[in-house]
PDB file of C-alpha atoms in Angstrom:
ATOM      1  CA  UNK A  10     121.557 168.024   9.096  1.00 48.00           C
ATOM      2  CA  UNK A  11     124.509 165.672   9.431  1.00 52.00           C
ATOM      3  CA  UNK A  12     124.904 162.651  10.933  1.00 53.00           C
ATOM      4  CA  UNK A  13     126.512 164.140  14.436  1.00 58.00           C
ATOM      5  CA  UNK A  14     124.368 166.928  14.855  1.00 88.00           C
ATOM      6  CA  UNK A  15     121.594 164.400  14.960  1.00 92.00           C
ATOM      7  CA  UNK A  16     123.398 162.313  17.193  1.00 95.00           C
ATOM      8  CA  UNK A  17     123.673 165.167  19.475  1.00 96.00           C
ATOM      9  CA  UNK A  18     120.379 166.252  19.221  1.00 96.00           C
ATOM     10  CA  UNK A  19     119.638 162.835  20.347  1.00 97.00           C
ATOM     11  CA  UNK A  20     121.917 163.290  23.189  1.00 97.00           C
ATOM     12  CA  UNK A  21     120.193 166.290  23.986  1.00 97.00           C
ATOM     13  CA  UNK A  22     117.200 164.976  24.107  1.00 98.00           C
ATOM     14  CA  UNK A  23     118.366 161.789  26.584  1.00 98.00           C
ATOM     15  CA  UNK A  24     119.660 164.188  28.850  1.00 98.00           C
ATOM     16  CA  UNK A  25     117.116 166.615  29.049  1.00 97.00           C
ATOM     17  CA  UNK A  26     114.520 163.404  29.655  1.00 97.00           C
ATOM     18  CA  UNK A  27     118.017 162.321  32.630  1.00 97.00           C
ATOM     19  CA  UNK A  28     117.721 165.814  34.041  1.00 97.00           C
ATOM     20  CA  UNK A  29     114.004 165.958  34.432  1.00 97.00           C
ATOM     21  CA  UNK A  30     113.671 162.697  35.746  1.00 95.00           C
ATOM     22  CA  UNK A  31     116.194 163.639  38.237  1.00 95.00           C
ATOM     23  CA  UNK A  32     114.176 166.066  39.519  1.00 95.00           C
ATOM     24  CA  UNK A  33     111.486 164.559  40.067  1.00 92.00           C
ATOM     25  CA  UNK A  34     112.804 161.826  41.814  1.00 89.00           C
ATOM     26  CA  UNK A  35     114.175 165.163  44.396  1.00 91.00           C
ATOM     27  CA  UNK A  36     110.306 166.605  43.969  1.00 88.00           C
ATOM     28  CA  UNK A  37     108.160 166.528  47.098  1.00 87.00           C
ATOM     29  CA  UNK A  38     105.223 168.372  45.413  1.00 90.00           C
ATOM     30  CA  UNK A  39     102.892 165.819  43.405  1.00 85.00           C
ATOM     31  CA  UNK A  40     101.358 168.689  41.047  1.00 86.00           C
ATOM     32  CA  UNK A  41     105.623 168.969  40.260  1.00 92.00           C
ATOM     33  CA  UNK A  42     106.603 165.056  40.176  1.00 89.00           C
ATOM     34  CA  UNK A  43     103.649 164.882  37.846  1.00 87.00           C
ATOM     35  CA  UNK A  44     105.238 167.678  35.560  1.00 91.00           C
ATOM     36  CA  UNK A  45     108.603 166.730  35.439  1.00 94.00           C
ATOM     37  CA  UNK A  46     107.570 163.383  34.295  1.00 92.00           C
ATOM     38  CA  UNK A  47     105.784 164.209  31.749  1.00 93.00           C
ATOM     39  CA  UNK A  48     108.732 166.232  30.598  1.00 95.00           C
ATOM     40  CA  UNK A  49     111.159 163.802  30.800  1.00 96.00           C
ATOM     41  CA  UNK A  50     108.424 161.263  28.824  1.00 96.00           C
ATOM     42  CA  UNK A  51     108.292 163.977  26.313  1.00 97.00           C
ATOM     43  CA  UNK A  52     112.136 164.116  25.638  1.00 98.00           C
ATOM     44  CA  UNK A  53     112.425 160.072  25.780  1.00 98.00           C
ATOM     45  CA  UNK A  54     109.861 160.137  23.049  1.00 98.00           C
ATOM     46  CA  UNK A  55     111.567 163.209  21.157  1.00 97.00           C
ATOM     47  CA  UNK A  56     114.871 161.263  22.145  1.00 98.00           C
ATOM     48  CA  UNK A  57     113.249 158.093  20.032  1.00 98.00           C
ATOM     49  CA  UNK A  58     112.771 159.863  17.162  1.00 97.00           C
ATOM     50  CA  UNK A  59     116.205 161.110  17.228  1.00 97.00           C
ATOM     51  CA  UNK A  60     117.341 157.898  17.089  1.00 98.00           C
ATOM     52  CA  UNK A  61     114.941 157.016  13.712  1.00 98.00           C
ATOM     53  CA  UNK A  62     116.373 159.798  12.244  1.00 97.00           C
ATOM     54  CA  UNK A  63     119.784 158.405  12.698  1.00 96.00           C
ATOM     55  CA  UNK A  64     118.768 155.135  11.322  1.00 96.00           C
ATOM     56  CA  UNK A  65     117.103 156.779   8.021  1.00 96.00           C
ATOM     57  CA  UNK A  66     120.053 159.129   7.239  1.00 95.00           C
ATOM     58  CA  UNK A  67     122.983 156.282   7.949  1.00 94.00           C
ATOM     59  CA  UNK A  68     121.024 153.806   5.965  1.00 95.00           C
ATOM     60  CA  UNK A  69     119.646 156.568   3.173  1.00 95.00           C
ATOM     61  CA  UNK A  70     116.163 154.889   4.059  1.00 96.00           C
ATOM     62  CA  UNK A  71     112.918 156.583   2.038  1.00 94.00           C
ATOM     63  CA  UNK A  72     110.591 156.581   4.696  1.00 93.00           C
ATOM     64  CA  UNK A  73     108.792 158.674   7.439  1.00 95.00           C
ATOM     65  CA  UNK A  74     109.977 158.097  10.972  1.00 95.00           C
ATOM     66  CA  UNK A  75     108.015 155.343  12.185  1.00 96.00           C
ATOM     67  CA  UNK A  76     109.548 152.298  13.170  1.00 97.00           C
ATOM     68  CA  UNK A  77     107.680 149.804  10.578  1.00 94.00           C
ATOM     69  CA  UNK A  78     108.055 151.779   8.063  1.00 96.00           C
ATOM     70  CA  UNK A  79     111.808 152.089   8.573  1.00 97.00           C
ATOM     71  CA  UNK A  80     111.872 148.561   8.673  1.00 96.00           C
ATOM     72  CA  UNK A  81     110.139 148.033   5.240  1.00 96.00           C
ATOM     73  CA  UNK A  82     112.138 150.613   3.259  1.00 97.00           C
ATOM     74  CA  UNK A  83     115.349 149.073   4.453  1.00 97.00           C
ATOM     75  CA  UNK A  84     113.844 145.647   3.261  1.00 96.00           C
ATOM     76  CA  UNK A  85     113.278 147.493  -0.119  1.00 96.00           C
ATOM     77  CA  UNK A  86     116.511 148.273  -0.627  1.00 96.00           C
ATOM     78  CA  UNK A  87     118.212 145.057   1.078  1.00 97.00           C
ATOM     79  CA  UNK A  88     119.261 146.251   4.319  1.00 95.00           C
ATOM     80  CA  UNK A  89     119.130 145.030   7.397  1.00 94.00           C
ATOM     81  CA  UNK A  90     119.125 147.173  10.301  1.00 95.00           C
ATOM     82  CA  UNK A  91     119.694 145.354  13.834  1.00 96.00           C
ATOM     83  CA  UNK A  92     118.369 148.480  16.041  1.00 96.00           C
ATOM     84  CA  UNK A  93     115.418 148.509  13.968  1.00 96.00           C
ATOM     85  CA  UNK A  94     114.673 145.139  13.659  1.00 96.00           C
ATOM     86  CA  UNK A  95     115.202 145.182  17.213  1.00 97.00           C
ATOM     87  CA  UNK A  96     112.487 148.394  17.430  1.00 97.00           C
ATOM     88  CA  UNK A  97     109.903 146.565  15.457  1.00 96.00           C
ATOM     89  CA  UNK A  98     110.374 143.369  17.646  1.00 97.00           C
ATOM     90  CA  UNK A  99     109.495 145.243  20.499  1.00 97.00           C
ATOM     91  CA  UNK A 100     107.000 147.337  18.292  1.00 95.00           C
ATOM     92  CA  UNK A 101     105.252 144.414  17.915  1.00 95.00           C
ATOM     93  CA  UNK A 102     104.908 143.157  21.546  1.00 96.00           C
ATOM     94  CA  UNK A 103     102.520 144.986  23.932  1.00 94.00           C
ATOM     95  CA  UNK A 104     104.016 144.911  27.136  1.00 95.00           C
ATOM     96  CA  UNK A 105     107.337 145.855  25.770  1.00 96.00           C
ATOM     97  CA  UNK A 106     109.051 148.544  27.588  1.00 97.00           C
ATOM     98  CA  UNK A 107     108.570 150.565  23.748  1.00 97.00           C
ATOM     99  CA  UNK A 108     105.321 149.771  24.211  1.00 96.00           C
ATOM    100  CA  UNK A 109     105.013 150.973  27.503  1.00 96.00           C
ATOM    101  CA  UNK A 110     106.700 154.613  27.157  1.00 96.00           C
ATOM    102  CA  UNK A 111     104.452 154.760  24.039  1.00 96.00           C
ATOM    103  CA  UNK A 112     101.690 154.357  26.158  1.00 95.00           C
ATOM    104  CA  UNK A 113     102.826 156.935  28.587  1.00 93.00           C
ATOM    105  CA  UNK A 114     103.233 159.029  26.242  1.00 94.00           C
ATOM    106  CA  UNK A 115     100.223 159.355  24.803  1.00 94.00           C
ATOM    107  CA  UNK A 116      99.131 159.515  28.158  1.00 91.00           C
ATOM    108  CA  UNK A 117     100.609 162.380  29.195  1.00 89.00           C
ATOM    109  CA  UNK A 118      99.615 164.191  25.583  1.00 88.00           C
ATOM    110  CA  UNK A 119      95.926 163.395  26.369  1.00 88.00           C
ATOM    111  CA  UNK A 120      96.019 164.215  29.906  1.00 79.00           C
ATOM    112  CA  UNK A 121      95.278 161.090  31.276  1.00 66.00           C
ATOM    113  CA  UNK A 122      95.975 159.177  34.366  1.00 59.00           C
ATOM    114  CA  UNK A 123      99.315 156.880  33.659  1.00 47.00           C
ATOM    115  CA  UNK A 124      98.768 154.014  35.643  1.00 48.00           C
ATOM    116  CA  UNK A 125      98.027 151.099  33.750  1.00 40.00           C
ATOM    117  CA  UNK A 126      95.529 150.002  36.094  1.00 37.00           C
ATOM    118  CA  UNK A 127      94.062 147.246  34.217  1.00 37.00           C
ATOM    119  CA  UNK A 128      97.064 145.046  33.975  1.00 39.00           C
ATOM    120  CA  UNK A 129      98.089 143.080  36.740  1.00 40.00           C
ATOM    121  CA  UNK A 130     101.898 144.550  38.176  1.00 42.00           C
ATOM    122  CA  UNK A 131     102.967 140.837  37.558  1.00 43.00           C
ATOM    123  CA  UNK A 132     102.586 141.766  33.271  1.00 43.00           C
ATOM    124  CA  UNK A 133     104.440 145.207  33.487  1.00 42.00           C
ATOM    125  CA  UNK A 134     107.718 146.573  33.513  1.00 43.00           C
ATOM    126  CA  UNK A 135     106.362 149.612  34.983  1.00 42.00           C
ATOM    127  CA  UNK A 136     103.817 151.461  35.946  1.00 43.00           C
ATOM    128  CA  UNK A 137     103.241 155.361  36.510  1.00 46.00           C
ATOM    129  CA  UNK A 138     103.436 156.942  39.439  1.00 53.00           C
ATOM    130  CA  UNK A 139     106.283 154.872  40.698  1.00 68.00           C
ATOM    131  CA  UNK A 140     108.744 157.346  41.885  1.00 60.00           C
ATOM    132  CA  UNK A 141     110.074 157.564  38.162  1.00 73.00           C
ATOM    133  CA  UNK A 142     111.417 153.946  38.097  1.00 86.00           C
ATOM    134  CA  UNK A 143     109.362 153.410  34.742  1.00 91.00           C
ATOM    135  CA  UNK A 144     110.781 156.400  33.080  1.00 94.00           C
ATOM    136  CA  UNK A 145     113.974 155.491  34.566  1.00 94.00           C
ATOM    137  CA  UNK A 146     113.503 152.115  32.660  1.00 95.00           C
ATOM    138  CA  UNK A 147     112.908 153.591  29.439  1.00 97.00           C
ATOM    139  CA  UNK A 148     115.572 156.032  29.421  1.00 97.00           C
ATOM    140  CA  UNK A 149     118.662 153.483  30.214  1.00 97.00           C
ATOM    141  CA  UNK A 150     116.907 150.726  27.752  1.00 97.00           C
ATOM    142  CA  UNK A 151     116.673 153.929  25.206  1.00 98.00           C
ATOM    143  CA  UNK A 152     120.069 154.985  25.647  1.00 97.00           C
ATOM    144  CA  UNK A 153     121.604 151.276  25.490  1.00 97.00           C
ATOM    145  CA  UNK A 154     119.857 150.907  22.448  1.00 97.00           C
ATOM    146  CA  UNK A 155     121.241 154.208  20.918  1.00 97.00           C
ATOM    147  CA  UNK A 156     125.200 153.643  21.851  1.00 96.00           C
ATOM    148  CA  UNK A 157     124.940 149.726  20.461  1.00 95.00           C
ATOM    149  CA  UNK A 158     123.155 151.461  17.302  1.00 96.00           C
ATOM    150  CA  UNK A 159     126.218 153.765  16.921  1.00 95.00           C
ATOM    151  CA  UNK A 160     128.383 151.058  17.884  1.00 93.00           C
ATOM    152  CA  UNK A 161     127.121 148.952  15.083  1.00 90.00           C
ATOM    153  CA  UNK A 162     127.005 152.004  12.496  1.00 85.00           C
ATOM    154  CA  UNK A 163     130.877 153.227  13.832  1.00 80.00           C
ATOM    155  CA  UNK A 164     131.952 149.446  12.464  1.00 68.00           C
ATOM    156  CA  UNK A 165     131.033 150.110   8.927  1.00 58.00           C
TER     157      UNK A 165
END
C-alpha cells in the first residue's frame, strides 16, 4: 500500500467517525445517539491506526502498530518521530484525551456504559453521553495531530 492510499484511508476513516458524529448530534432517539457514537468511536480508533501505519511506512519502522512499540523501533534505528513521541506522551498519561477515546473504545467493544463515572468532571476532558462533545474532542485533536504529522513528513 503506498504512502497516499494510507493517508486516504486515514481520511476515510476521520470522516466517516465526522459523519457519524454528525448524526448523532441531529439524533433524537437514544437507542440511535448511542449507535452512531459508537460508530464514529470505532472509525476514530480505526482512524488512529491509520495514522501508525503512516508513521511505520514513512519511517520504514519494524514494528506492530502500537504506539510504544513504534516509539522503540524508531529509537533502534535513530529516529525520532515528533507525532509519536507526542502519542507515547499522551500514551503515558491517563486522563489524556488518547487515553480517554481508548477508554471509550473499549467501552463500546465490551458493551459497557461510557461514562466515566468514577472520576470527578473536574479530571476529564470528557465524558460519554455528552451530546458527542467527547468524540468531538477526539476527532479534531486526532485530525490536528494527523495534518502536523504530514506537515512534518511533507518537509523531508
Amino acid at each position: 500500500m503506498s504512502s497516499a492510499s494510507q493517508a486516504s484511508v486515514t481520511n476515510q476513516k476521520l470522516d466517516a467517525a465526522r459523519r457519524f458524529l454528525q448524526k448523532s448530534q441531529q439524533c433524537e432517539e437514544s437507542w440511535l445517539l448511542a449507535g452512531l457514537e459508537g460508530a464514529s468511536l470505532f472509525h476514530l480508533r480505526s482512524a488512529l491506526n491509520g495514522l501508525l501505519q503512516e508513521i511505520k511506512t514513512a519511517y520504514s519502522l519494524k514494528s506492530e502498530l502500537d504506539i510504544l512499540k513504534l516509539q522503540h523501533a524508531a529509537k533502534e534505528i535513530g529516529v525520532v518521530v515528533p507525532t509519536l513521541s507526542e502519542l507515547a506522551d499522551l500514551a503515558l498519561q491517563p486522563l489524556s484525551w488518547l487515553n480517554q477515546l481508548e477508554q471509550a473504545f473499549i467501552a463500546q467493544l465490551e458493551c459497557h456504559y461510557t461514562s466515566f463515572s468514577g472520576m470527578s468532571s473536574d479530571n476529564i476532558i470528557g465524558k460519554g453521553s455528552d451530546a458527542g462533545a467527547s468524540v468531538g474532542l477526539y476527532l479534531s485533536k486526532l485530525v490536528e495531530l494527523v495534518l502536523r504529522f504530514r506537515e512534518e513528513s511533507s518537509e523531508y
